[in-house]
Amino acid sequence: MKAPICNICLKTEDQLCSHCQNKLDDGKITDKEVEVSRILYELSDNNPSLQDSEIVQVLDADRVLVVVTSEGDGAKVVGKRGRVVKKLAEQVDKSIRVVEQASEDREVIKGLLSPGEIESINKVYTPDGTSRKVVVDEEYKQKINLSVDELEQFMEDITGTGYTISFEEV
Ligand SMILES: [Zn+2]
């Protein structure tokens, strides 16, 4: 399993090696990523698909924990019949959303918005330059479990590009 922390730190419980500790101190990884990486590593004993997966990032929202995997690894982290995410949800007491990295931002955004769907992604011209607006049918607003602020922050965290989100009647 590949994770934001190294293989040695996956297996320990309290301390981090100096390399991982530095990453934590520099804000390159978060406490939540350390915690979730270790939980998933423990679960990999009984869920072999996890052993061959890569956890890229863990994003913590109020009600949801977003686990970002490398492309193609989403199903491995979800586990058979959702077994892994169910266990993880119990331990962190939040619902879990697994999103795969993708070369197309649209795919990442789709994963974050699930079960909502993208109506359109529009370029918006502002005095500060261009921005991109993702339009989603407002009927999904309550079903996504992530606030607009959280969605916008996570879209940028994962894709590196700024998007705004707009729930609209379509
Ligand atoms: Zn380490």
mmCIF file of C-alpha atoms and ligand atoms in Angstrom:
data_model
loop_
_atom_site.group_PDB
_atom_site.id
_atom_site.type_symbol
_atom_site.label_atom_id
_atom_site.label_comp_id
_atom_site.label_asym_id
_atom_site.label_seq_id
_atom_site.Cartn_x
_atom_site.Cartn_y
_atom_site.Cartn_z
ATOM 1 C CA MET A 1 0.000 0.000 0.000
ATOM 2 C CA LYS A 2 1.205 3.488 -0.798
ATOM 3 C CA ALA A 3 0.110 6.312 1.437
ATOM 4 C CA PRO A 4 1.041 9.875 2.403
ATOM 5 C CA ILE A 5 3.274 8.367 5.112
ATOM 6 C CA CYS A 6 6.050 5.842 4.551
ATOM 7 C CA ASN A 7 5.795 2.072 5.022
ATOM 8 C CA ILE A 8 7.495 2.141 8.375
ATOM 9 C CA CYS A 9 5.144 4.769 9.743
ATOM 10 C CA LEU A 10 2.135 2.820 8.474
ATOM 11 C CA LYS A 11 3.072 0.027 10.825
ATOM 12 C CA THR A 12 3.755 2.080 13.934
ATOM 13 C CA GLU A 13 1.157 3.660 16.154
ATOM 14 C CA ASP A 14 2.385 6.838 17.749
ATOM 15 C CA GLN A 15 5.580 8.243 16.423
ATOM 16 C CA LEU A 16 6.510 9.239 12.930
ATOM 17 C CA CYS A 17 9.953 8.862 11.401
ATOM 18 C CA SER A 18 11.811 12.138 11.008
ATOM 19 C CA HIS A 19 11.023 12.290 7.295
ATOM 20 C CA CYS A 20 7.252 11.944 7.804
ATOM 21 C CA GLN A 21 7.347 14.187 10.865
ATOM 22 C CA ASN A 22 8.939 16.903 8.732
ATOM 23 C CA LYS A 23 6.208 16.517 6.140
ATOM 24 C CA LEU A 24 3.632 16.917 8.886
ATOM 25 C CA ASP A 25 5.374 19.949 10.360
ATOM 26 C CA ASP A 26 5.603 21.556 6.933
ATOM 27 C CA GLY A 27 1.905 21.005 6.313
ATOM 28 C CA LYS A 28 2.545 18.655 3.388
ATOM 29 C CA ILE A 29 0.518 15.988 5.130
ATOM 30 C CA THR A 30 -2.151 16.282 7.808
ATOM 31 C CA ASP A 31 -2.889 14.482 11.065
ATOM 32 C CA LYS A 32 -6.006 13.095 9.425
ATOM 33 C CA GLU A 33 -3.920 11.593 6.628
ATOM 34 C CA VAL A 34 -1.661 9.929 9.151
ATOM 35 C CA GLU A 35 -4.632 8.530 11.057
ATOM 36 C CA VAL A 36 -6.554 7.322 8.012
ATOM 37 C CA SER A 37 -3.467 5.828 6.345
ATOM 38 C CA ARG A 38 -2.835 3.730 9.435
ATOM 39 C CA ILE A 39 -6.459 2.607 9.686
ATOM 40 C CA LEU A 40 -6.435 1.548 6.032
ATOM 41 C CA TYR A 41 -3.137 -0.240 6.475
ATOM 42 C CA GLU A 42 -4.616 -2.220 9.342
ATOM 43 C CA LEU A 43 -7.662 -3.058 7.240
ATOM 44 C CA SER A 44 -5.418 -4.262 4.425
ATOM 45 C CA ASP A 45 -4.747 -7.450 6.412
ATOM 46 C CA ASN A 46 -8.265 -8.655 5.762
ATOM 47 C CA ASN A 47 -8.809 -6.770 2.528
ATOM 48 C CA PRO A 48 -5.996 -7.721 0.190
ATOM 49 C CA SER A 49 -7.115 -5.347 -2.572
ATOM 50 C CA LEU A 50 -5.907 -2.486 -0.381
ATOM 51 C CA GLN A 51 -2.353 -3.795 -0.381
ATOM 52 C CA ASP A 52 -2.011 -2.889 -4.008
ATOM 53 C CA SER A 53 -3.593 0.573 -3.740
ATOM 54 C CA GLU A 54 -2.308 4.094 -3.438
ATOM 55 C CA ILE A 55 -3.832 6.680 -1.108
ATOM 56 C CA VAL A 56 -2.852 10.087 -2.408
ATOM 57 C CA GLN A 57 -4.667 12.439 -0.082
ATOM 58 C CA VAL A 58 -7.271 12.532 2.657
ATOM 59 C CA LEU A 59 -9.538 15.561 2.885
ATOM 60 C CA ASP A 60 -11.546 16.124 6.007
ATOM 61 C CA ALA A 61 -14.944 17.786 5.853
ATOM 62 C CA ASP A 62 -17.536 18.320 8.504
ATOM 63 C CA ARG A 63 -19.598 15.248 7.733
ATOM 64 C CA VAL A 64 -17.529 13.485 5.100
ATOM 65 C CA LEU A 65 -14.031 12.162 4.755
ATOM 66 C CA VAL A 66 -12.753 12.197 1.178
ATOM 67 C CA VAL A 67 -10.112 9.606 0.338
ATOM 68 C CA VAL A 68 -8.282 10.414 -2.880
ATOM 69 C CA THR A 69 -6.677 7.428 -4.576
ATOM 70 C CA SER A 70 -4.518 7.204 -7.641
ATOM 71 C CA GLU A 71 -6.274 6.527 -10.907
ATOM 72 C CA GLY A 72 -7.843 3.081 -11.040
ATOM 73 C CA ASP A 73 -7.541 2.404 -7.309
ATOM 74 C CA GLY A 74 -10.946 3.605 -6.154
ATOM 75 C CA ALA A 75 -12.637 0.202 -6.124
ATOM 76 C CA LYS A 76 -9.717 -1.324 -4.211
ATOM 77 C CA VAL A 77 -10.177 1.184 -1.421
ATOM 78 C CA VAL A 78 -13.956 0.841 -1.370
ATOM 79 C CA GLY A 79 -13.461 -2.888 -0.926
ATOM 80 C CA LYS A 80 -15.732 -5.808 -1.659
ATOM 81 C CA ARG A 81 -19.334 -4.703 -1.159
ATOM 82 C CA GLY A 82 -17.978 -1.550 0.425
ATOM 83 C CA ARG A 83 -16.384 -3.441 3.274
ATOM 84 C CA VAL A 84 -13.362 -1.190 3.661
ATOM 85 C CA VAL A 85 -15.225 2.111 3.565
ATOM 86 C CA LYS A 86 -17.810 0.807 6.017
ATOM 87 C CA LYS A 87 -15.105 -0.055 8.533
ATOM 88 C CA LEU A 88 -13.345 3.238 7.960
ATOM 89 C CA ALA A 89 -16.628 5.127 8.385
ATOM 90 C CA GLU A 90 -17.176 3.443 11.746
ATOM 91 C CA GLN A 91 -13.730 4.396 12.956
ATOM 92 C CA VAL A 92 -13.777 8.039 11.900
ATOM 93 C CA ASP A 93 -17.520 8.483 12.460
ATOM 94 C CA LYS A 94 -18.119 10.157 9.117
ATOM 95 C CA SER A 95 -19.336 9.019 5.767
ATOM 96 C CA ILE A 96 -16.590 8.197 3.291
ATOM 97 C CA ARG A 97 -16.241 9.313 -0.276
ATOM 98 C CA VAL A 98 -13.557 7.759 -2.427
ATOM 99 C CA VAL A 99 -12.398 9.845 -5.363
ATOM 100 C CA GLU A 100 -9.844 8.748 -7.943
ATOM 101 C CA GLN A 101 -7.258 11.088 -9.345
ATOM 102 C CA ALA A 102 -7.790 11.576 -13.045
ATOM 103 C CA SER A 103 -6.149 13.425 -15.887
ATOM 104 C CA GLU A 104 -9.487 15.084 -16.592
ATOM 105 C CA ASP A 105 -10.604 17.445 -13.816
ATOM 106 C CA ARG A 106 -14.171 16.680 -14.807
ATOM 107 C CA GLU A 107 -13.800 13.092 -13.598
ATOM 108 C CA VAL A 108 -12.494 14.228 -10.207
ATOM 109 C CA ILE A 109 -15.309 16.733 -9.832
ATOM 110 C CA LYS A 110 -17.850 14.086 -10.793
ATOM 111 C CA GLY A 111 -16.517 11.849 -8.039
ATOM 112 C CA LEU A 112 -16.726 14.611 -5.453
ATOM 113 C CA LEU A 113 -20.268 15.522 -6.421
ATOM 114 C CA SER A 114 -21.665 12.013 -6.502
ATOM 115 C CA PRO A 115 -24.598 11.337 -6.528
ATOM 116 C CA GLY A 116 -24.961 14.800 -8.037
ATOM 117 C CA GLU A 117 -24.089 15.325 -11.661
ATOM 118 C CA ILE A 118 -22.326 18.089 -13.542
ATOM 119 C CA GLU A 119 -24.689 20.091 -15.726
ATOM 120 C CA SER A 120 -21.904 22.136 -17.236
ATOM 121 C CA ILE A 121 -18.511 23.640 -16.565
ATOM 122 C CA ASN A 122 -18.358 27.209 -17.776
ATOM 123 C CA LYS A 123 -15.503 29.608 -18.149
ATOM 124 C CA VAL A 124 -16.292 32.840 -16.379
ATOM 125 C CA TYR A 125 -14.408 36.024 -17.192
ATOM 126 C CA THR A 126 -13.795 38.262 -14.224
ATOM 127 C CA PRO A 127 -11.658 41.368 -13.699
ATOM 128 C CA ASP A 128 -9.039 39.080 -12.083
ATOM 129 C CA GLY A 129 -8.884 36.685 -14.992
ATOM 130 C CA THR A 130 -10.862 33.619 -15.830
ATOM 131 C CA SER A 131 -12.429 31.188 -13.439
ATOM 132 C CA ARG A 132 -14.388 28.034 -13.958
ATOM 133 C CA LYS A 133 -17.870 27.513 -12.708
ATOM 134 C CA VAL A 134 -19.347 24.073 -12.176
ATOM 135 C CA VAL A 135 -23.122 24.067 -12.472
ATOM 136 C CA VAL A 136 -25.019 21.377 -10.603
ATOM 137 C CA ASP A 137 -28.752 20.785 -10.434
ATOM 138 C CA GLU A 138 -29.925 22.225 -7.123
ATOM 139 C CA GLU A 139 -31.961 19.119 -6.381
ATOM 140 C CA TYR A 140 -28.647 17.488 -5.397
ATOM 141 C CA LYS A 141 -27.592 20.174 -2.974
ATOM 142 C CA GLN A 142 -28.793 18.320 0.121
ATOM 143 C CA LYS A 143 -27.627 14.920 -1.083
ATOM 144 C CA ILE A 144 -23.945 15.691 -1.473
ATOM 145 C CA ASN A 145 -23.114 16.114 2.226
ATOM 146 C CA LEU A 146 -20.392 18.626 1.435
ATOM 147 C CA SER A 147 -20.865 22.374 1.677
ATOM 148 C CA VAL A 148 -20.100 24.664 -1.240
ATOM 149 C CA ASP A 149 -16.964 25.891 0.551
ATOM 150 C CA GLU A 150 -15.766 22.352 1.155
ATOM 151 C CA LEU A 151 -16.453 21.346 -2.433
ATOM 152 C CA GLU A 152 -14.583 24.318 -3.831
ATOM 153 C CA GLN A 153 -11.648 23.774 -1.496
ATOM 154 C CA PHE A 154 -11.418 20.072 -2.351
ATOM 155 C CA MET A 155 -11.719 20.612 -6.087
ATOM 156 C CA GLU A 156 -8.718 22.896 -5.859
ATOM 157 C CA ASP A 157 -6.809 20.577 -3.504
ATOM 158 C CA ILE A 158 -7.178 17.637 -5.873
ATOM 159 C CA THR A 159 -6.977 19.243 -9.308
ATOM 160 C CA GLY A 160 -4.774 22.238 -8.506
ATOM 161 C CA THR A 161 -7.232 24.444 -10.395
ATOM 162 C CA GLY A 162 -9.727 26.852 -8.898
ATOM 163 C CA TYR A 163 -13.390 26.128 -9.545
ATOM 164 C CA THR A 164 -16.515 27.691 -8.162
ATOM 165 C CA ILE A 165 -19.664 25.707 -7.734
ATOM 166 C CA SER A 166 -23.179 26.831 -8.340
ATOM 167 C CA PHE A 167 -26.348 24.926 -7.577
ATOM 168 C CA GLU A 168 -28.962 26.057 -10.027
ATOM 169 C CA GLU A 169 -32.378 25.137 -11.184
ATOM 170 C CA VAL A 170 -31.797 23.427 -14.501
HETATM 171 ZN ZN ZN B 1 7.780 7.670 7.917
#
